[in-house]
């Protein structure tokens, strides 16, 4: 006889399951989770036993959100960097504050961010941290349960970068590989490593070429910013004589592993290159609005078959980390650009789940409620007063709901938010620690 697998099990009974499978099935039913995976979706026999049963009648069960662009380390900078455009925002506020980070402040930022994210239904992030001490971020995330693809920021060029953040090329590459060796696949696979060259402005060509070949060798995602702002695009053209996307392709980076945050200023020809090389776009509508970066051509990129997923970007340019807000903004901004319906609520939820999984190369594991996938999902009550008249789950989730409506969050089959309360951490302690670390950091940065 095959022995029963050891580990935990969980049954959710009577939910309205918004599967986000290829045919957008929505069904009333149950979910059985064993050892972190979805074992049945639809009907779970009455006699089936589990360590925990949650009765979810009247709730939507939705795949956990996958935010593909965020900087956990910037969570402590919230409110210290408002009302500036990208390059000034970086030079005068963000880089000095990143340079003032310590392992303790990085851990506090990661914990506060993870708390906010999990409480509002985000179960996975692709995050660019700062240049130093990224071990502290991995270590802080491990016990909290958030799924994360983490890259240390790489910067080896640009005279505007503070000395503490400027690295030697070889050291930056070595350090990124060393982090991957230490952390990639840890915590039952919840923690993964990525290469994170900041953007072409602050990276040498040899750094970008080195990342391209190491990413191929190790099969790791490359997470960078591109064509967010017109001045950034002009700088790259002036330095290289090429458009930003052409330049990145010239360094060898254009591949299905390349994840580009923003892509607000990419023309038709650049989009064609991105489509052909299967480059992923990480759309951050809240950040684009607040930094005044522009409105990304999301409808056009999707029409060309480019994967466009969603992220809040950092708390210093958003200033919240709530995926519901990003879904809503993604839809309504395209409504302004291309007319209502150009990007529907269902499209926005698809970008928040399936496209996120695709961007980080985990579509076979994450992004939908399907048998065999990892059990990452959230529960949200259907009968809240602000949802009462809406029958369409996509409309409710994208246009009416907010992060604070999330009742339960599950990652890898473990209930991390239970009836609005975290199970693995105390949010008040996280907030106290974040407040104290932010004040000390701001004073070290001279703010
Ligand atoms: N471009 C280079 N660095 C950053 C960053 O930290 N945030 C954003 N939004 N854009 C960038
Ligand atoms: Fe960013």
Coordinates of C-alpha atoms and ligand atoms in Angstrom, one line a residue:
X1 CA 0.0 0.0 0.0
X2 CA 1.2 3.5 -0.8
X3 CA 1.5 5.4 2.5
X4 CA -0.6 8.5 3.1
X5 CA 1.6 11.5 2.5
X6 CA 2.5 13.3 5.7
X7 CA 1.6 16.9 6.0
X8 CA -1.3 19.2 6.3
X9 CA -4.7 19.2 4.6
X10 CA -7.4 21.7 4.2
X11 CA -11.0 21.7 2.8
X12 CA -12.8 24.8 1.7
X13 CA -16.5 24.0 1.4
X14 CA -19.2 25.8 -0.6
X15 CA -17.3 28.7 -2.2
X16 CA -17.9 30.3 -5.5
X17 CA -14.6 29.4 -7.2
X18 CA -13.3 31.9 -9.7
X19 CA -10.9 29.4 -11.2
X20 CA -9.1 31.6 -13.8
X21 CA -8.5 28.5 -15.9
X22 CA -8.3 28.8 -19.7
X23 CA -12.1 28.8 -20.1
X24 CA -12.8 31.1 -17.1
X25 CA -14.9 28.5 -15.3
X26 CA -16.7 29.8 -12.2
X27 CA -18.3 27.1 -10.1
X28 CA -19.9 26.5 -6.8
X29 CA -18.0 23.9 -4.9
X30 CA -15.3 22.7 -2.7
X31 CA -11.5 22.6 -2.7
X32 CA -9.3 19.9 -1.2
X33 CA -5.7 20.9 -0.4
X34 CA -3.0 18.4 0.6
X35 CA 0.7 19.1 1.2
X36 CA 0.3 22.6 -0.3
X37 CA -1.3 21.5 -3.6
X38 CA -4.9 21.6 -4.9
X39 CA -5.9 17.9 -5.0
X40 CA -9.6 18.4 -6.0
X41 CA -11.5 21.4 -7.2
X42 CA -15.3 21.2 -7.5
X43 CA -16.6 18.3 -5.4
X44 CA -15.0 17.0 -2.3
X45 CA -16.9 14.0 -0.8
X46 CA -18.7 14.5 2.5
X47 CA -16.7 11.8 4.1
X48 CA -13.3 13.4 3.2
X49 CA -11.4 14.5 6.3
X50 CA -8.8 17.2 6.7
X51 CA -6.9 19.0 9.4
X52 CA -9.0 22.1 8.9
X53 CA -12.4 22.7 7.2
X54 CA -13.4 26.3 6.3
X55 CA -17.1 26.8 5.4
X56 CA -17.0 29.5 2.7
X57 CA -20.6 29.7 1.5
X58 CA -21.1 33.2 0.3
X59 CA -17.5 33.8 -0.5
X60 CA -15.5 34.0 -3.7
X61 CA -12.4 31.8 -3.8
X62 CA -9.9 33.5 -6.1
X63 CA -6.3 32.7 -7.1
X64 CA -3.8 34.6 -5.0
X65 CA -2.5 37.8 -6.7
X66 CA 1.0 37.7 -8.2
X67 CA 2.6 41.2 -8.2
X68 CA 5.4 41.2 -10.7
X69 CA 6.9 44.5 -9.8
X70 CA 7.6 45.7 -6.3
X71 CA 10.4 46.9 -4.1
X72 CA 9.8 45.6 -0.6
X73 CA 12.8 47.7 0.6
X74 CA 11.0 50.9 -0.4
X75 CA 8.2 50.3 2.1
X76 CA 9.9 52.4 4.7
X77 CA 10.2 55.3 2.3
X78 CA 6.4 55.8 2.0
X79 CA 5.6 59.4 2.3
X80 CA 9.2 60.5 2.0
X81 CA 9.3 60.8 -1.8
X82 CA 6.1 62.4 -3.1
X83 CA 5.5 64.7 -6.0
X84 CA 8.6 64.1 -8.0
X85 CA 9.3 62.7 -11.5
X86 CA 11.3 59.5 -11.9
X87 CA 15.0 60.7 -12.2
X88 CA 14.7 63.4 -9.5
X89 CA 12.8 61.0 -7.3
X90 CA 15.6 58.4 -7.6
X91 CA 18.5 60.8 -7.2
X92 CA 17.2 63.0 -4.4
X93 CA 15.1 60.6 -2.3
X94 CA 15.2 56.9 -3.2
X95 CA 18.9 56.3 -3.7
X96 CA 20.0 58.2 -0.6
X97 CA 17.4 56.2 1.4
X98 CA 18.4 52.9 -0.1
X99 CA 22.1 53.7 0.7
X100 CA 21.0 54.2 4.4
X101 CA 19.4 50.8 4.7
X102 CA 20.8 48.2 7.2
X103 CA 20.0 44.5 7.5
X104 CA 17.6 45.4 10.3
X105 CA 15.8 48.1 8.4
X106 CA 15.6 45.8 5.3
X107 CA 14.1 43.1 7.4
X108 CA 11.5 45.5 8.9
X109 CA 10.6 46.8 5.4
X110 CA 10.1 43.2 4.1
X111 CA 8.0 42.2 7.1
X112 CA 5.8 45.3 6.9
X113 CA 5.4 44.8 3.1
X114 CA 4.6 41.1 3.4
X115 CA 2.0 41.9 6.1
X116 CA 0.3 44.4 3.9
X117 CA 0.5 42.2 0.8
X118 CA -0.8 39.0 2.4
X119 CA -3.6 40.8 4.3
X120 CA -4.8 42.2 0.9
X121 CA -4.6 38.9 -1.1
X122 CA -1.2 39.1 -2.8
X123 CA 0.5 35.7 -2.4
X124 CA 3.5 36.1 -4.7
X125 CA 5.8 38.9 -5.6
X126 CA 8.7 39.6 -7.9
X127 CA 10.7 42.1 -6.0
X128 CA 13.8 44.2 -6.7
X129 CA 15.6 44.9 -3.5
X130 CA 18.5 47.3 -2.9
X131 CA 22.2 46.7 -3.7
X132 CA 23.3 45.3 -0.3
X133 CA 22.2 42.9 2.4
X134 CA 19.5 41.0 0.4
X135 CA 20.1 38.0 2.6
X136 CA 18.2 39.9 5.3
X137 CA 15.2 40.2 3.0
X138 CA 15.1 36.5 2.2
X139 CA 15.5 35.6 5.8
X140 CA 12.7 38.0 6.9
X141 CA 10.3 36.5 4.3
X142 CA 11.0 32.9 5.1
X143 CA 8.9 32.6 8.3
X144 CA 6.1 34.8 7.0
X145 CA 5.0 32.6 4.2
X146 CA 4.8 35.0 1.3
X147 CA 6.0 33.5 -2.0
X148 CA 8.8 35.7 -3.5
X149 CA 11.2 35.9 -6.4
X150 CA 13.9 38.2 -5.0
X151 CA 16.7 40.0 -6.8
X152 CA 19.4 42.2 -5.3
X153 CA 19.6 45.5 -7.3
X154 CA 22.6 45.7 -9.6
X155 CA 24.2 49.1 -10.3
X156 CA 27.7 49.7 -11.6
X157 CA 27.4 52.9 -13.7
X158 CA 26.0 56.4 -13.4
X159 CA 27.6 59.3 -11.5
X160 CA 24.3 60.2 -9.8
X161 CA 24.4 56.9 -7.8
X162 CA 25.6 57.3 -4.1
X163 CA 29.0 55.7 -3.6
X164 CA 27.6 53.1 -1.2
X165 CA 25.3 51.7 -4.0
X166 CA 27.8 51.7 -6.8
X167 CA 29.3 48.2 -7.4
X168 CA 32.1 46.8 -9.4
X169 CA 30.7 44.8 -12.3
X170 CA 32.2 41.4 -11.4
X171 CA 31.2 41.8 -7.8
X172 CA 27.6 42.6 -8.7
X173 CA 27.4 39.5 -10.8
X174 CA 29.1 37.3 -8.3
X175 CA 26.9 38.5 -5.4
X176 CA 23.7 37.8 -7.5
X177 CA 24.8 34.3 -8.2
X178 CA 25.9 33.7 -4.6
X179 CA 22.4 34.8 -3.4
X180 CA 20.8 32.4 -5.8
X181 CA 23.0 29.6 -4.6
X182 CA 22.0 30.4 -1.0
X183 CA 18.2 31.0 -1.5
X184 CA 16.8 29.7 -4.8
X185 CA 14.3 27.0 -4.0
X186 CA 14.3 27.4 -0.2
X187 CA 11.2 27.3 1.9
X188 CA 9.6 24.5 -0.1
X189 CA 10.3 26.4 -3.3
X190 CA 8.5 29.6 -2.0
X191 CA 11.7 31.6 -2.2
X192 CA 13.4 32.1 -5.6
X193 CA 16.2 34.3 -6.9
X194 CA 16.3 36.6 -9.9
X195 CA 18.9 38.9 -11.5
X196 CA 17.8 42.6 -11.0
X197 CA 19.9 45.1 -12.9
X198 CA 18.2 48.4 -11.9
X199 CA 17.8 49.9 -15.4
X200 CA 20.0 50.7 -18.4
X201 CA 20.8 54.1 -17.0
X202 CA 22.7 52.8 -14.0
X203 CA 24.1 49.6 -15.5
X204 CA 27.2 49.2 -17.8
X205 CA 26.8 47.3 -21.0
X206 CA 29.1 44.6 -19.7
X207 CA 26.9 44.2 -16.6
X208 CA 23.9 43.7 -18.8
X209 CA 25.7 41.3 -21.1
X210 CA 26.9 39.3 -18.0
X211 CA 23.4 39.1 -16.7
X212 CA 22.1 37.9 -20.1
X213 CA 24.5 35.0 -20.1
X214 CA 24.2 34.1 -16.4
X215 CA 20.4 34.2 -16.7
X216 CA 20.6 31.7 -19.6
X217 CA 23.1 29.5 -17.7
X218 CA 21.1 29.4 -14.5
X219 CA 17.5 29.7 -16.0
X220 CA 16.7 32.6 -13.7
X221 CA 14.4 35.5 -14.4
X222 CA 15.9 39.0 -15.1
X223 CA 13.9 41.8 -13.5
X224 CA 14.6 45.4 -14.6
X225 CA 12.9 48.7 -15.4
X226 CA 12.5 49.9 -18.9
X227 CA 11.1 52.9 -20.8
X228 CA 9.2 54.2 -17.8
X229 CA 9.9 57.8 -18.4
X230 CA 10.7 60.0 -21.4
X231 CA 13.9 61.5 -19.9
X232 CA 15.2 57.9 -19.2
X233 CA 14.5 56.9 -22.8
X234 CA 16.3 60.0 -24.1
X235 CA 19.3 59.3 -21.9
X236 CA 19.7 55.8 -23.3
X237 CA 19.3 57.0 -26.9
X238 CA 21.9 59.7 -26.2
X239 CA 24.4 57.2 -24.7
X240 CA 23.9 54.3 -27.0
X241 CA 22.3 55.6 -30.2
X242 CA 19.5 53.0 -29.8
X243 CA 16.0 52.9 -28.4
X244 CA 15.9 51.3 -24.9
X245 CA 14.4 48.0 -26.1
X246 CA 16.8 47.7 -29.0
X247 CA 19.7 48.4 -26.6
X248 CA 18.5 45.7 -24.2
X249 CA 18.1 43.3 -27.1
X250 CA 21.6 44.2 -28.3
X251 CA 23.1 43.2 -24.9
X252 CA 21.5 39.7 -25.3
X253 CA 18.9 40.2 -22.6
X254 CA 15.7 39.9 -24.8
X255 CA 14.4 36.4 -23.9
X256 CA 11.3 34.9 -22.4
X257 CA 13.0 35.3 -19.0
X258 CA 13.3 39.1 -19.3
X259 CA 10.7 41.0 -17.1
X260 CA 10.5 44.7 -17.9
X261 CA 8.7 47.0 -15.5
X262 CA 6.6 49.8 -17.0
X263 CA 7.2 50.0 -20.8
X264 CA 5.2 53.2 -21.0
X265 CA 7.3 54.6 -23.9
X266 CA 7.7 51.7 -26.3
X267 CA 6.8 52.2 -30.0
X268 CA 5.2 49.7 -32.3
X269 CA 8.5 48.4 -33.5
X270 CA 9.9 47.9 -30.0
X271 CA 6.7 46.1 -29.1
X272 CA 7.2 43.8 -32.1
X273 CA 10.6 42.9 -30.8
X274 CA 9.2 42.3 -27.3
X275 CA 6.5 40.1 -28.8
X276 CA 8.9 38.1 -30.9
X277 CA 11.3 37.5 -28.0
X278 CA 8.5 36.8 -25.6
X279 CA 9.7 39.5 -23.2
X280 CA 7.3 40.1 -20.3
X281 CA 5.9 43.5 -19.4
X282 CA 5.1 44.4 -15.7
X283 CA 2.5 47.1 -15.7
X284 CA 2.3 49.5 -12.7
X285 CA -0.5 51.9 -13.3
X286 CA -0.5 53.4 -9.8
X287 CA 3.2 54.2 -10.0
X288 CA 2.9 55.5 -13.6
X289 CA 0.2 58.0 -12.5
X290 CA 1.9 59.2 -9.3
X291 CA 5.4 59.7 -10.9
X292 CA 3.6 61.3 -13.9
X293 CA 5.4 58.7 -16.2
X294 CA 2.5 58.3 -18.6
X295 CA -0.1 55.8 -19.7
X296 CA 1.3 52.5 -21.0
X297 CA 0.0 51.0 -24.3
X298 CA -1.3 47.9 -22.6
X299 CA -4.1 47.2 -25.0
X300 CA -1.7 47.4 -28.0
X301 CA 0.9 45.2 -26.3
X302 CA -1.6 42.6 -25.3
X303 CA -3.0 42.6 -28.9
X304 CA 0.5 41.7 -30.1
X305 CA 0.5 38.7 -27.7
X306 CA 2.9 40.2 -25.1
X307 CA 2.3 39.0 -21.5
X308 CA 1.4 42.0 -19.4
X309 CA 1.1 41.4 -15.6
X310 CA 0.6 43.8 -12.7
X311 CA 2.4 45.3 -9.7
X312 CA 2.2 48.2 -7.3
X313 CA 5.9 49.1 -7.7
X314 CA 7.3 50.4 -4.4
X315 CA 5.4 52.1 -1.6
X316 CA 7.4 55.2 -2.2
X317 CA 5.7 55.8 -5.6
X318 CA 2.2 54.4 -5.2
X319 CA 1.8 54.6 -2.0
X320 CA 0.0 51.4 -1.2
X321 CA 0.6 47.8 -2.2
X322 CA -3.0 46.8 -2.8
X323 CA -3.5 44.7 -6.0
X324 CA -7.2 45.5 -6.2
X325 CA -6.3 49.1 -6.8
X326 CA -3.8 48.1 -9.6
X327 CA -6.4 45.9 -11.3
X328 CA -9.0 48.7 -11.2
X329 CA -6.5 51.3 -12.5
X330 CA -5.3 49.0 -15.3
X331 CA -8.8 48.7 -16.6
X332 CA -10.0 52.3 -16.1
X333 CA -6.8 53.8 -17.6
X334 CA -7.2 51.8 -20.8
X335 CA -10.8 52.9 -20.8
X336 CA -9.5 56.5 -21.0
X337 CA -7.0 55.6 -23.7
X338 CA -9.0 53.3 -25.9
X339 CA -12.6 53.5 -24.7
X340 CA -14.6 51.5 -22.1
X341 CA -14.2 47.8 -22.5
X342 CA -10.8 48.0 -24.1
X343 CA -9.4 46.1 -21.1
X344 CA -12.2 44.4 -19.2
X345 CA -12.4 43.5 -15.5
X346 CA -11.9 39.9 -16.5
X347 CA -8.7 40.9 -18.4
X348 CA -7.5 42.8 -15.3
X349 CA -8.0 39.7 -13.1
X350 CA -6.2 37.6 -15.7
X351 CA -3.2 39.9 -15.6
X352 CA -3.2 39.8 -11.8
X353 CA -3.1 36.0 -11.7
X354 CA -2.3 34.0 -14.9
X355 CA 0.0 36.6 -16.5
X356 CA 1.8 37.0 -13.3
X357 CA 2.5 33.3 -13.1
X358 CA 3.6 33.3 -16.7
X359 CA 6.0 36.3 -16.2
X360 CA 7.9 34.4 -13.5
X361 CA 7.9 31.1 -15.4
X362 CA 5.5 29.4 -13.0
X363 CA 2.3 29.1 -15.0
X364 CA 2.3 25.4 -14.4
X365 CA 2.4 25.9 -10.7
X366 CA 0.5 29.1 -9.9
X367 CA -2.2 31.6 -11.1
X368 CA -5.4 29.5 -11.2
X369 CA -7.5 27.2 -9.1
X370 CA -6.7 23.9 -10.9
X371 CA -5.9 20.4 -9.7
X372 CA -2.2 19.9 -9.3
X373 CA -1.3 23.6 -8.8
X374 CA 0.0 25.1 -5.6
X375 CA -2.8 26.1 -3.2
X376 CA -2.4 29.9 -3.2
X377 CA -5.7 31.7 -3.0
X378 CA -7.9 34.2 -1.2
X379 CA -11.4 34.2 0.1
X380 CA -13.6 37.3 -0.1
X381 CA -17.2 37.7 1.1
X382 CA -19.7 38.1 -1.6
X383 CA -22.3 39.7 0.6
X384 CA -20.5 42.9 1.6
X385 CA -22.9 45.9 1.2
X386 CA -20.7 47.4 -1.5
X387 CA -21.0 44.2 -3.6
X388 CA -24.7 43.4 -3.2
X389 CA -26.2 44.2 -6.6
X390 CA -23.3 42.8 -8.7
X391 CA -23.6 39.3 -10.0
X392 CA -20.4 39.2 -12.1
X393 CA -17.4 38.1 -10.0
X394 CA -15.0 40.0 -12.2
X395 CA -16.8 43.2 -11.8
X396 CA -17.0 42.8 -8.1
X397 CA -13.4 41.9 -7.7
X398 CA -11.9 44.5 -10.0
X399 CA -14.3 47.5 -9.7
X400 CA -15.8 47.2 -6.2
X401 CA -13.4 45.3 -3.9
X402 CA -10.4 46.5 -1.9
X403 CA -7.6 44.7 -0.1
X404 CA -9.3 45.2 3.2
X405 CA -12.2 43.0 2.0
X406 CA -10.0 39.9 1.9
X407 CA -11.0 37.5 4.7
X408 CA -8.6 34.7 4.2
X409 CA -5.3 34.2 2.4
X410 CA -3.7 30.8 1.8
X411 CA -0.2 30.2 0.4
X412 CA 1.1 26.7 -0.2
X413 CA -2.0 25.3 1.5
X414 CA -1.3 27.2 4.7
X415 CA -3.8 29.7 6.1
X416 CA -1.7 32.9 6.6
X417 CA -4.6 35.2 7.0
X418 CA -7.5 33.7 8.9
X419 CA -10.7 35.7 9.3
X420 CA -8.8 39.0 8.7
X421 CA -6.1 38.1 11.2
X422 CA -2.5 37.0 10.3
X423 CA -1.5 33.6 11.7
X424 CA 2.2 33.9 11.5
X425 CA 3.0 37.4 12.6
X426 CA 1.6 40.3 14.7
X427 CA 0.8 43.3 12.5
X428 CA 1.1 45.7 15.3
X429 CA 4.6 44.5 16.1
X430 CA 5.5 44.7 12.4
X431 CA 4.2 48.3 12.2
X432 CA 6.0 49.4 15.3
X433 CA 9.2 48.0 14.0
X434 CA 8.7 49.6 10.6
X435 CA 7.9 53.0 12.1
X436 CA 11.0 52.9 14.3
X437 CA 13.3 51.7 11.5
X438 CA 11.9 54.2 9.0
X439 CA 12.6 57.1 11.4
X440 CA 16.1 56.0 12.0
X441 CA 16.7 55.4 8.3
X442 CA 15.4 58.8 7.4
X443 CA 17.7 60.4 9.9
X444 CA 20.7 58.5 8.6
X445 CA 19.8 59.6 5.1
X446 CA 19.6 63.2 6.3
X447 CA 15.9 63.7 5.8
Ligands
LIG1 N1 13.8 53.0 -12.3 C1 15.0 52.7 -11.7 N2 14.9 52.5 -10.4 C2 13.6 52.6 -10.1 C3 12.8 52.4 -9.0 O1 13.3 52.1 -7.9 N3 11.4 52.6 -9.1 C4 10.9 52.9 -10.3 N4 9.6 53.1 -10.3 N5 11.6 53.1 -11.4 C5 12.9 52.9 -11.3
LIG2 FE1 10.2 49.9 -9.7

